[in-house]
């Protein structure tokens, strides 16, 4: 059953792995929770990503099992909320410092005291107290913050109410750990504790279990959130670079057969008196596509464009002949910039500063972009070239001008569109992706896997000119 | 050189203690997976950033179990001839010449020259043909091609090698196999499926402190703690290559050698190159961490 949940989350768990797990458990024993979990993880989860999913599912699965039990026990009667509170303080309050414990009894605790206690715990990295403090925080903040019913939103609200920031806060009182800023790690840990606690409360309130929903896919998606560190993106892109490099080699290996170069063979045969001893072959020229990349950097894709820019940067290293453009209302060529700067941080800074793409409104104008692009690349576009568009196809109500795009696609050998939005959102609101679909291959691109798929498509040696009107993909 | 074979540790805790005994401090996860590997005879795929002790684990395991360590370092272009076996064709030629000179018929030759005595054993072959069980370390498997990986499958699941001229060679002893990978390439599902999986990450502060203390005993407790804390700070930055345990230990050794008694700005700047190995990283670390450390004058006074 547990395996099925894992499979439901897209992990490939084979029967043999299941057997391994069972055998392994035989060697370990079922008693200790940590050992049990680690054993299962070692046999079932075979990559860091899988491990992440595994942890989430494991918690959900066994947490739910335990909760179900609890819900059955707590047959209707007393108010579960107050019961919980009492339980929290008397039962497992040993980790809480005296301050918190005392206040749990006397009504809603003082918010400032809680704030400080939490900040201190985070600064000290006291993970044992997190769970208790989380429940305390919900108790104290809960009244002021409306329960939205969406756990993720609640977590953020409580965090804001508690004033937890990684940045240093010079206004904080002397001696308060918040003065120097809190470790990010600690805050994240606390958020997780909050999330668990909120989920538990919700179950109690409703007296039933929420349906086992698929894990929020975004949890596993590419780090596109604005607040997330660049390091994650870099890691993905580095891998991509390496793959791009090896991909070329693979192709060369597969297509080792070549044509005989008659002229060279004849010339060589002169040495041996006209007998063609050495057969000269025509050298294989690796396919070096000329690539034109158009990248949307408007506000609607702010989080994604950061990612896109780094992808662009990676592509620049991998392909020699490549011209990059960024656009919002109009386009601006950034090829030179990429060639000059090897450092990604500087590039993105420079683009933000002097690309001059955002005019008055800051809204994407695709029609204008296509026309300008055609103008600028008129002479260079040929059937050997590939056009890649990175953008969400949200026109803000302006004319999508698919005719102009069709013209571009026709001149270029291939056209790709990478959309950073999940396919679910396509064609909702002002997204007009389907208008462009007849002219290019549209790829959903917001996870590393999808990016990889795209790279495979890009470097594949098959040159298929997308005939207008051909069904997409 | 062989130690007397100690009894194979039968519980996780015993194995953990034994590993500690040979100077490797395993995390809970590491000990558990190693235990499983020993008990179940399954290969372990160890992944993680460079320098967190993947290779060390294999060495420590070999020592604990009193087995020889056979190591195969992988690289791009590694092929069967270098990993499995090769025919010693010089010896074969000599044998043929010797026999033709002696006047033997050539008919019987064919069988003879493809015999065991003309086989050059390479690490993988040596590992499974060894009369006593060994620990086989296949290092940086992600550096090889997929073809090589496919070839490993037969070895890993059944512990046997097929040599066309000789037939199947089955393992005389079951080696404990550790594969390490820096995750520079996604390994094939088939390979992963056959292995236990262990992800080694940078250790937690206390754990790393213990490791540094174990490896560099000359350093005082408070100083080691300070060092590990600085390292943890450095890791939190967005670096190309964050320092790993190996670098912590190197740094500790370097500081011990220099006779430093506290980490201040000067010492940090001078020894920075030990822990950070990229120019852009150097600047970043010097800027972010270096300035937060106490001035050199302040600590002396």
XYZ file of C-alpha atoms in Angstrom:
774
model
C 0.000 0.000 0.000
C 2.814 2.320 0.897
C 4.533 1.382 -2.318
C 1.460 2.288 -4.254
C 1.470 5.741 -2.751
C 5.079 6.108 -3.777
C 4.254 5.016 -7.279
C 1.417 7.452 -7.296
C 3.981 10.171 -6.764
C 5.931 9.089 -9.761
C 8.683 7.068 -8.183
C 9.614 3.927 -10.021
C 9.413 1.192 -7.448
C 9.841 -2.265 -8.845
C 8.780 -5.556 -7.396
C 12.384 -6.509 -6.827
C 12.891 -3.378 -4.762
C 9.886 -4.275 -2.691
C 11.369 -7.717 -2.114
C 14.661 -6.121 -1.163
C 12.880 -3.917 1.302
C 11.162 -6.845 2.913
C 14.349 -8.855 3.167
C 16.176 -5.844 4.521
C 13.521 -5.310 7.143
C 13.971 -8.906 8.132
C 17.614 -8.148 8.851
C 16.870 -4.958 10.743
C 13.718 -5.498 12.674
C 10.582 -3.441 12.681
C 10.778 -1.827 16.042
C 12.686 1.452 15.754
C 10.944 4.039 13.639
C 14.109 5.679 12.339
C 15.704 2.376 11.378
C 12.518 1.294 9.732
C 12.342 4.451 7.697
C 16.006 4.424 6.721
C 15.821 0.818 5.664
C 12.883 1.470 3.432
C 14.563 4.547 2.058
C 17.773 2.712 1.253
C 15.935 0.078 -0.699
C 13.189 2.099 -2.332
C 14.463 5.613 -2.950
C 17.355 5.702 -5.347
C 18.157 9.368 -5.820
C 18.083 12.543 -3.757
C 14.870 13.622 -5.459
C 13.296 10.266 -4.798
C 14.441 10.502 -1.244
C 12.717 13.820 -0.872
C 9.494 12.388 -2.201
C 9.949 9.345 -0.043
C 10.253 11.429 3.113
C 7.118 13.350 2.294
C 5.130 10.260 1.477
C 6.456 8.373 4.447
C 5.398 11.118 6.809
C 2.062 11.418 5.162
C 1.405 7.709 5.057
C 2.391 6.804 8.568
C 1.249 10.068 9.990
C -2.138 9.436 8.523
C -2.225 5.965 9.917
C -1.469 7.296 13.361
C -3.981 10.088 12.980
C -6.723 7.780 11.886
C -6.201 5.923 15.086
C -6.382 9.142 17.076
C -9.536 10.309 15.376
C -11.216 7.022 16.146
C -10.266 7.371 19.785
C -11.486 10.893 20.140
C -15.121 10.091 19.769
C -17.387 13.120 19.895
C -17.589 14.752 23.288
C -15.204 17.437 24.401
C -13.856 20.220 22.303
C -10.814 18.773 20.583
C -9.034 22.097 20.334
C -8.779 22.744 24.044
C -8.035 19.130 24.677
C -5.163 19.374 22.331
C -3.792 22.427 24.004
C -3.824 20.766 27.389
C -2.282 17.686 25.929
C 0.474 19.635 24.361
C 1.541 21.297 27.555
C 1.274 18.436 29.964
C 2.165 15.592 27.639
C 5.202 16.508 25.644
C 6.037 19.926 26.938
C 9.420 18.870 28.218
C 11.207 20.512 25.338
C 9.549 23.886 25.857
C 11.346 26.322 28.058
C 9.563 27.373 31.218
C 8.285 30.503 29.641
C 6.183 28.714 27.059
C 4.904 26.104 29.431
C 3.566 28.553 31.918
C 1.758 30.525 29.348
C 0.112 27.536 27.752
C -2.025 27.190 30.855
C -3.066 30.777 31.232
C -5.013 31.446 28.101
C -3.437 32.755 24.903
C 0.196 33.486 25.573
C 1.790 36.821 25.009
C 2.713 37.136 21.360
C 5.962 38.929 21.956
C 7.215 36.333 24.367
C 6.370 33.583 21.923
C 8.104 35.470 19.178
C 11.211 35.732 21.176
C 11.176 32.137 22.311
C 10.822 30.955 18.750
C 13.482 33.269 17.458
C 15.826 31.994 20.116
C 15.064 28.375 19.396
C 15.706 28.948 15.720
C 18.934 30.781 16.388
C 20.121 27.992 18.631
C 19.008 25.355 16.199
C 17.026 23.573 18.882
C 15.043 21.314 16.626
C 13.569 19.342 19.497
C 11.535 22.323 20.599
C 10.243 23.214 17.176
C 7.167 21.041 17.275
C 6.038 22.402 20.614
C 6.792 25.962 19.722
C 4.899 25.552 16.491
C 1.753 24.597 18.320
C 2.317 27.468 20.692
C 2.681 29.838 17.802
C -0.514 28.655 16.218
C -2.269 29.077 19.504
C -1.094 32.624 19.935
C -1.236 33.840 16.379
C -4.171 31.733 15.328
C -6.720 34.144 16.756
C -5.436 37.078 14.764
C -4.753 35.274 11.556
C -7.734 33.965 9.739
C -7.683 30.295 9.072
C -7.732 30.036 5.325
C -7.932 26.288 5.245
C -4.892 26.180 3.020
C -2.001 24.996 5.107
C 0.709 26.610 3.002
C -0.896 30.029 3.204
C -1.396 29.720 6.929
C 2.221 28.845 7.459
C 3.336 31.961 5.656
C 0.894 34.134 7.565
C 1.993 32.855 10.898
C 5.577 33.275 9.923
C 4.929 36.857 8.992
C 3.010 37.476 12.185
C 5.928 36.088 14.113
C 8.295 38.352 12.280
C 10.762 35.651 11.315
C 13.202 36.935 8.777
C 16.621 35.763 7.732
C 17.778 39.360 7.374
C 19.284 41.208 10.286
C 16.877 43.496 12.054
C 18.675 46.413 13.680
C 15.498 47.504 15.440
C 15.272 44.362 17.490
C 16.146 44.817 21.145
C 19.665 44.188 22.352
C 20.438 40.526 22.965
C 17.549 39.341 20.832
C 18.775 36.754 18.328
C 16.727 38.462 15.645
C 19.141 41.344 15.717
C 21.655 39.435 13.658
C 19.127 37.695 11.519
C 18.034 34.108 11.868
C 19.566 31.149 10.123
C 17.511 30.241 7.076
C 17.858 26.596 7.894
C 16.179 27.070 11.241
C 13.296 29.018 9.802
C 12.667 26.344 7.256
C 12.669 23.725 9.958
C 10.227 25.738 11.969
C 7.972 26.138 8.972
C 7.915 22.410 8.562
C 6.928 21.963 12.179
C 4.204 24.534 11.694
C 2.911 22.739 8.663
C 2.735 19.429 10.464
C 0.992 20.951 13.423
C -1.529 22.800 11.288
C -2.342 19.669 9.409
C -2.883 17.832 12.640
C -5.230 20.511 13.921
C -7.191 20.563 10.787
C -7.770 16.869 11.038
C -8.928 17.250 14.568
C -11.249 20.072 13.745
C -12.898 18.301 10.906
C -12.873 14.964 12.652
C -11.890 13.290 9.428
C -8.881 12.839 7.269
C -8.288 14.981 4.255
C -8.238 12.989 1.051
C -4.788 11.736 0.205
C -4.009 14.337 -2.380
C -1.041 14.150 -4.632
C 1.872 16.019 -3.204
C 1.916 19.488 -4.484
C 3.863 19.071 -7.652
C 5.524 22.390 -7.166
C 7.267 20.858 -4.181
C 9.370 18.912 -6.552
C 9.476 21.403 -9.363
C 12.397 23.475 -10.407
C 13.301 26.122 -7.936
C 11.503 28.987 -9.583
C 10.236 30.708 -6.474
C 11.540 34.228 -6.266
C 12.932 33.713 -2.793
C 14.787 30.544 -3.584
C 18.497 30.651 -3.860
C 20.330 30.760 -7.107
C 22.400 27.818 -6.030
C 19.598 25.395 -6.762
C 19.187 26.742 -10.243
C 22.889 26.580 -10.820
C 22.954 22.978 -9.823
C 20.307 22.081 -12.352
C 21.973 24.088 -15.045
C 25.373 22.608 -14.364
C 23.943 19.201 -14.845
C 22.299 20.349 -18.010
C 25.605 21.637 -19.334
C 27.284 18.357 -18.695
C 24.503 16.505 -20.400
C 24.674 18.785 -23.376
C 28.336 18.047 -23.679
C 27.947 14.306 -23.520
C 24.955 14.274 -25.784
C 27.038 15.384 -28.713
C 29.475 12.577 -28.106
C 26.791 9.977 -27.963
C 25.451 11.053 -31.295
C 28.843 10.824 -32.860
C 29.221 7.354 -31.464
C 25.957 6.166 -32.875
C 26.474 7.524 -36.339
C 29.916 6.254 -37.007
C 29.118 5.097 -40.503
C 30.060 7.631 -43.069
C 30.194 8.080 -46.764
C 33.318 7.279 -48.708
C 35.047 10.370 -49.900
C 35.887 9.329 -53.462
C 38.226 12.164 -54.269
C 40.317 11.752 -51.159
C 40.437 8.003 -51.688
C 41.685 8.430 -55.247
C 44.300 10.886 -54.152
C 45.513 8.543 -51.448
C 45.574 5.626 -53.869
C 48.221 7.372 -55.981
C 50.776 6.420 -53.374
C 49.962 2.770 -53.836
C 49.968 2.868 -57.603
C 46.301 3.538 -58.160
C 45.066 0.748 -55.926
C 42.722 2.219 -53.313
C 44.217 0.643 -50.244
C 43.210 3.289 -47.800
C 39.597 4.250 -48.015
C 39.113 7.846 -47.077
C 35.842 8.707 -45.488
C 34.050 11.908 -45.424
C 34.450 13.531 -42.048
C 31.323 13.753 -39.982
C 30.491 17.229 -39.060
C 28.703 17.388 -35.775
C 25.424 19.103 -36.067
C 25.936 22.629 -34.873
C 22.574 24.211 -34.883
C 22.348 27.937 -35.115
C 20.138 28.936 -32.299
C 18.091 32.005 -31.730
C 16.704 32.327 -28.260
C 14.004 34.744 -27.260
C 13.498 35.063 -23.549
C 10.595 36.749 -21.854
C 11.708 38.760 -18.844
C 8.434 40.461 -18.036
C 6.822 40.486 -14.631
C 4.371 37.701 -15.331
C 7.279 35.296 -15.512
C 9.582 36.986 -13.027
C 10.400 33.873 -11.107
C 10.789 31.765 -14.195
C 12.826 34.261 -16.143
C 15.604 34.050 -13.627
C 15.703 30.384 -14.329
C 15.433 30.975 -18.038
C 18.306 33.372 -18.039
C 20.515 30.824 -16.398
C 19.421 28.231 -18.903
C 20.273 30.707 -21.607
C 23.641 31.169 -20.039
C 24.228 27.439 -20.003
C 23.163 27.082 -23.593
C 25.626 29.758 -24.563
C 28.460 27.636 -23.354
C 27.196 24.588 -25.147
C 26.459 26.017 -28.564
C 28.885 28.156 -30.455
C 26.619 29.970 -32.768
C 23.823 31.406 -30.812
C 22.100 34.710 -30.537
C 20.051 35.585 -27.518
C 17.388 38.179 -27.104
C 15.398 39.240 -24.112
C 12.057 40.905 -24.462
C 9.213 42.487 -22.663
C 7.619 45.033 -24.903
C 10.416 45.112 -27.386
C 13.453 42.967 -27.865
C 17.070 43.534 -27.127
C 19.985 41.415 -28.184
C 22.126 40.178 -25.313
C 24.435 37.864 -27.230
C 27.459 40.066 -26.721
C 26.751 40.405 -23.076
C 26.737 36.663 -22.630
C 29.948 36.308 -24.544
C 31.684 38.958 -22.564
C 30.589 37.873 -19.126
C 31.282 34.402 -17.878
C 29.714 35.085 -14.534
C 26.016 34.560 -14.442
C 25.279 36.968 -11.624
C 26.831 39.831 -13.553
C 24.909 38.940 -16.650
C 21.551 39.028 -14.980
C 22.453 42.294 -13.337
C 23.499 43.843 -16.614
C 20.329 42.673 -18.310
C 18.242 44.173 -15.615
C 20.111 47.429 -15.886
C 20.633 48.315 -19.472
C 18.782 45.949 -21.732
C 16.090 48.588 -22.014
C 13.340 46.204 -22.943
C 10.637 47.358 -20.625
C 8.966 50.465 -21.956
C 6.149 52.218 -20.313
C 3.780 49.515 -19.285
C 6.078 46.598 -18.575
C 3.637 44.216 -20.214
C 4.647 41.769 -22.861
C 3.718 42.707 -26.387
C 4.259 39.617 -28.469
C 3.160 41.114 -31.746
C 5.760 43.808 -31.567
C 8.384 41.367 -30.407
C 7.878 39.120 -33.428
C 8.086 42.014 -35.852
C 11.237 43.390 -34.301
C 12.791 39.972 -34.181
C 12.090 39.441 -37.865
C 13.623 42.777 -38.665
C 16.792 42.149 -36.740
C 17.417 38.617 -37.901
C 16.041 38.881 -41.415
C 19.295 37.879 -43.082
C 20.390 35.238 -40.629
C 17.316 33.094 -40.345
C 17.667 30.035 -42.517
C 16.423 26.463 -42.468
C 19.458 25.405 -40.456
C 18.541 27.640 -37.593
C 16.463 26.847 -34.570
C 14.305 29.387 -32.799
C 13.553 28.859 -29.133
C 11.046 31.028 -27.344
C 10.984 31.074 -23.576
C 7.797 32.623 -22.357
C 4.332 32.084 -20.984
C 2.424 33.380 -24.015
C 0.400 35.772 -21.919
C -0.357 38.706 -24.146
C -2.088 40.943 -21.626
C -4.899 41.303 -24.094
C -2.729 42.477 -26.941
C -2.608 41.053 -30.395
C -0.716 37.749 -30.379
C 0.196 38.272 -34.046
C 0.581 34.608 -34.765
C 0.981 35.374 -38.434
C 4.282 37.071 -37.713
C 5.353 34.170 -35.580
C 4.376 31.761 -38.312
C 6.667 33.668 -40.613
C 9.532 33.276 -38.198
C 8.846 29.596 -37.758
C 8.695 29.088 -41.477
C 12.035 30.703 -42.120
C 13.753 28.855 -39.356
C 14.212 25.127 -39.600
C 12.685 24.451 -36.238
C 10.847 26.418 -33.642
C 10.392 25.510 -30.003
C 8.352 27.144 -27.336
C 9.170 26.576 -23.711
C 6.362 27.472 -21.387
C 7.197 27.811 -17.702
C 3.602 27.268 -16.697
C 2.150 23.840 -16.069
C 0.048 22.731 -19.015
C -2.967 22.970 -16.753
C -2.888 26.765 -16.902
C -2.395 27.051 -20.603
C -5.076 28.981 -22.423
C -6.545 30.261 -19.208
C -6.868 33.984 -18.875
C -4.750 35.795 -21.407
C -2.560 32.846 -22.275
C -2.702 32.264 -26.008
C -0.260 29.434 -26.295
C -2.602 27.411 -28.483
C -2.548 30.138 -31.111
C 1.171 29.539 -31.572
C 1.027 25.809 -31.294
C 0.516 25.039 -34.964
C 3.844 26.634 -35.785
C 6.200 25.230 -33.209
C 6.819 22.429 -30.775
C 5.480 23.530 -27.446
C 7.166 22.109 -24.376
C 6.061 22.435 -20.841
C 9.173 23.396 -18.976
C 9.177 23.884 -15.253
C 10.962 20.870 -13.928
C 14.408 19.526 -14.566
C 12.986 16.458 -16.238
C 11.055 18.503 -18.699
C 14.083 20.570 -19.445
C 15.982 17.423 -20.151
C 13.325 16.182 -22.487
C 13.588 19.399 -24.320
C 17.342 19.184 -24.607
C 16.987 15.728 -26.073
C 14.566 17.061 -28.636
C 16.847 19.955 -29.389
C 19.987 17.951 -29.960
C 18.346 15.099 -31.785
C 19.747 14.859 -35.240
C 16.411 14.530 -36.976
C 15.664 17.685 -38.813
C 11.954 17.981 -39.103
C 10.742 21.189 -40.517
C 7.447 21.756 -38.797
C 5.023 22.029 -41.621
C 2.381 24.627 -40.926
C -0.779 23.053 -39.698
C 0.952 19.939 -38.445
C -0.431 18.749 -35.106
C 1.825 19.937 -32.312
C 4.361 17.687 -30.580
C 49.253 -7.170 6.056
C 46.009 -9.039 6.613
C 44.366 -8.601 9.918
C 42.858 -11.567 11.572
C 39.264 -11.774 10.542
C 37.212 -10.392 13.354
C 33.704 -11.650 13.807
C 31.333 -9.975 11.371
C 29.335 -7.403 13.334
C 25.802 -8.693 13.597
C 23.894 -5.568 14.567
C 23.892 -2.015 13.335
C 25.359 -0.745 16.564
C 28.176 -3.238 16.521
C 29.075 -2.237 13.015
C 28.946 1.423 13.924
C 31.257 0.870 16.859
C 33.612 -1.180 14.727
C 33.702 1.571 12.093
C 34.461 4.081 14.796
C 37.234 1.818 15.917
C 39.041 2.209 12.618
C 38.617 5.968 12.567
C 35.514 6.324 10.441
C 32.597 7.988 12.187
C 29.454 6.848 10.454
C 26.147 8.663 10.621
C 23.125 6.624 11.643
C 22.074 6.205 8.044
C 25.518 5.175 6.891
C 25.836 2.542 9.575
C 22.422 1.132 8.810
C 22.969 0.844 5.087
C 26.431 -0.652 5.534
C 24.912 -3.184 7.882
C 22.302 -4.069 5.296
C 24.986 -4.415 2.649
C 26.951 -6.829 4.802
C 23.893 -8.817 5.793
C 22.159 -9.004 2.450
C 25.163 -9.144 0.116
C 23.721 -6.335 -1.911
C 25.769 -3.694 -3.654
C 25.470 -0.185 -2.264
C 25.315 2.893 -4.416
C 26.787 5.769 -2.463
C 26.097 9.234 -3.783
C 26.928 12.642 -2.458
C 29.096 15.686 -3.024
C 32.827 15.210 -3.417
C 34.810 14.775 -0.256
C 32.213 13.563 2.207
C 33.880 10.215 2.741
C 32.398 7.926 0.139
C 35.699 6.277 -0.641
C 36.719 6.325 2.999
C 33.642 4.326 3.881
C 34.768 1.507 1.617
C 38.240 1.520 3.115
C 36.853 1.506 6.636
C 34.440 -1.308 5.829
C 37.231 -3.377 4.383
C 39.270 -2.855 7.493
C 36.434 -3.677 9.854
C 35.549 -6.842 8.046
C 39.172 -7.828 7.664
C 38.881 -8.026 3.914
C 41.086 -6.807 1.104
C 39.934 -3.748 -0.750
C 39.871 -4.020 -4.525
C 39.447 -0.643 -6.087
C 38.377 0.191 -9.595
C 38.681 3.845 -10.415
C 36.331 4.695 -13.248
C 36.986 7.207 -15.952
C 35.620 8.062 -19.332
C 36.544 5.387 -21.811
C 37.104 2.647 -19.268
C 36.420 -0.633 -21.019
C 36.193 -4.316 -20.229
C 39.838 -4.947 -20.944
C 40.831 -2.635 -18.138
C 38.057 -3.469 -15.726
C 37.399 -7.173 -16.172
C 40.058 -9.228 -17.866
C 42.397 -9.234 -20.809
C 44.122 -11.995 -22.689
C 47.838 -11.879 -22.194
C 48.559 -12.063 -25.899
C 52.341 -11.789 -25.554
C 52.342 -14.870 -23.421
C 49.994 -16.548 -25.865
C 52.320 -15.745 -28.763
C 55.304 -17.046 -26.881
C 53.462 -20.222 -26.039
C 52.531 -20.779 -29.654
C 56.076 -20.171 -30.829
C 57.523 -22.422 -28.186
C 55.191 -25.186 -29.110
C 55.645 -24.916 -32.868
C 59.373 -25.004 -32.282
C 58.948 -28.147 -30.233
C 57.022 -29.636 -33.118
C 53.599 -29.933 -31.540
C 50.609 -29.997 -33.794
C 48.836 -26.701 -34.164
C 45.481 -28.351 -33.702
C 45.672 -28.647 -29.952
C 46.922 -25.142 -29.548
C 43.651 -23.410 -29.842
C 42.279 -24.821 -26.638
C 45.433 -24.285 -24.728
C 46.168 -20.650 -25.333
C 42.793 -19.594 -24.067
C 43.291 -20.975 -20.630
C 43.361 -19.445 -17.230
C 47.094 -18.990 -17.246
C 46.827 -16.535 -20.136
C 44.218 -14.436 -18.478
C 45.194 -11.098 -16.990
C 42.865 -10.408 -14.137
C 41.614 -6.874 -13.777
C 39.957 -5.471 -10.614
C 36.432 -6.770 -11.165
C 37.607 -10.211 -12.063
C 40.044 -10.243 -9.180
C 37.271 -9.279 -6.808
C 35.043 -12.186 -7.627
C 37.733 -14.760 -8.272
C 39.519 -14.083 -5.023
C 39.451 -17.090 -2.693
C 38.699 -14.877 0.304
C 35.847 -12.392 0.134
C 36.867 -8.795 -0.569
C 35.355 -5.352 -0.541
C 35.037 -4.080 -4.083
C 35.001 -0.336 -4.535
C 33.875 0.937 -7.920
C 34.735 4.577 -7.646
C 32.986 7.338 -9.566
C 30.814 5.085 -11.643
C 29.159 8.157 -13.139
C 32.323 8.872 -15.082
C 31.961 5.789 -17.253
C 29.762 5.250 -20.263
C 26.418 3.590 -20.156
C 27.815 0.533 -21.908
C 30.105 -0.128 -19.028
C 27.255 0.200 -16.615
C 25.322 -2.395 -18.550
C 28.269 -4.731 -18.307
C 28.332 -4.281 -14.564
C 24.758 -5.495 -14.263
C 25.662 -9.119 -14.728
C 28.388 -8.822 -12.164
C 26.255 -7.048 -9.598
C 23.160 -9.190 -9.680
C 24.650 -12.648 -10.042
C 28.306 -12.093 -9.260
C 29.453 -13.812 -12.378
C 31.370 -12.870 -15.503
C 30.986 -14.367 -18.922
C 34.149 -14.787 -20.944
C 33.338 -15.919 -24.467
C 36.317 -18.259 -24.766
C 36.031 -19.770 -21.334
C 32.418 -19.635 -20.437
C 30.920 -18.337 -17.271
C 33.089 -17.635 -14.294
C 31.161 -17.590 -11.083
C 32.268 -15.867 -7.955
C 34.166 -18.022 -5.542
C 33.357 -15.521 -2.832
C 30.737 -12.851 -2.455
C 32.340 -9.439 -2.427
C 30.746 -6.468 -0.765
C 30.348 -3.955 -3.541
C 30.315 -0.206 -3.078
C 29.694 2.052 -6.018
C 30.284 5.736 -5.603
C 28.950 8.500 -7.758
C 29.194 12.255 -7.699
C 25.897 12.455 -9.472
C 27.349 14.103 -12.544
C 25.235 11.823 -14.663
C 21.972 10.042 -13.996
C 22.700 6.348 -13.623
C 20.504 3.844 -15.375
C 17.446 2.533 -13.605
C 18.614 -1.034 -14.051
C 21.765 -0.361 -12.096
C 19.986 1.560 -9.375
C 17.438 -1.164 -9.028
C 20.092 -3.659 -8.019
C 21.646 -1.505 -5.373
C 20.882 -0.200 -1.958
C 21.022 3.540 -1.996
C 22.936 5.744 0.377
C 23.051 9.500 0.085
C 25.956 10.977 1.984
C 25.603 14.663 2.645
C 27.597 17.199 4.559
C 27.373 16.084 8.163
C 25.718 18.009 10.913
C 27.792 20.307 13.031
C 28.295 17.985 15.970
C 29.059 15.058 13.761
C 31.598 16.973 11.725
C 33.185 18.273 14.892
C 33.627 14.731 16.039
C 35.214 13.762 12.742
C 37.619 16.686 12.782
C 38.520 15.934 16.374
C 39.093 12.314 15.486
C 41.309 13.083 12.521
C 43.211 16.037 13.943
C 43.496 15.257 17.634
C 46.092 17.999 18.212
C 43.531 20.743 17.890
C 41.806 21.992 21.026
C 38.091 21.319 21.458
C 36.916 24.898 21.419
C 39.075 25.733 18.441
C 37.769 22.789 16.446
C 34.239 23.862 17.219
C 34.968 27.346 15.983
C 36.469 25.906 12.819
C 33.511 23.692 12.105
C 31.143 26.585 12.658
C 33.004 28.746 10.186
C 32.909 25.922 7.675
C 29.161 25.579 8.162
C 28.813 29.313 7.482
C 30.875 29.015 4.338
C 28.710 26.153 3.138
C 25.610 28.231 3.582
C 26.892 30.627 0.947
C 26.143 30.115 -2.683
C 29.431 28.623 -3.808
C 30.541 26.710 -6.837
C 32.157 24.078 -4.691
C 31.312 24.225 -1.009
C 34.028 22.856 1.270
C 33.509 19.256 2.307
C 34.752 17.225 5.221
C 38.038 16.599 3.478
C 38.583 20.338 3.317
C 37.643 20.815 6.963
C 40.247 18.278 7.933
C 42.849 19.818 5.651
C 42.132 23.194 7.097
C 42.370 21.905 10.640
C 45.733 20.352 9.815
C 46.941 23.537 8.160
C 45.952 25.646 11.139
C 47.590 23.223 13.504
C 50.753 23.408 11.462
C 50.704 27.187 11.500
C 50.195 27.156 15.231
C 47.143 29.376 15.031
C 45.124 29.510 18.215
C 42.033 31.273 16.964
C 40.409 32.010 13.643
C 40.666 35.724 13.033
C 40.626 37.731 9.836
C 44.311 37.386 9.069
C 44.503 33.674 9.583
C 41.307 33.206 7.642
C 42.543 35.201 4.675
C 45.851 33.378 4.560
C 44.436 29.901 4.748
C 41.287 30.503 2.773
C 42.665 28.704 -0.245
C 42.611 25.447 1.678
C 38.841 25.329 1.895
C 37.681 27.234 -1.186
C 39.020 26.373 -4.589
C 37.408 28.741 -7.061
C 38.455 32.300 -7.629
C 34.923 33.696 -7.559
C 34.217 31.652 -4.460
C 37.314 33.036 -2.804
C 36.111 36.584 -3.237
C 32.656 35.775 -2.001
C 33.831 33.944 1.078
C 36.414 36.563 1.954
C 33.762 39.208 1.709
C 30.942 37.490 3.537
C 32.648 35.441 6.199
C 36.045 37.065 6.590
C 34.667 40.405 7.669
C 32.494 38.885 10.331
C 35.437 37.346 12.119
C 37.158 39.246 14.872
C 40.020 41.569 13.953
C 43.397 40.000 14.468
C 44.316 42.569 17.094
C 41.154 42.046 19.096
C 41.733 38.402 19.849
C 45.330 38.816 20.820
C 44.489 41.410 23.465
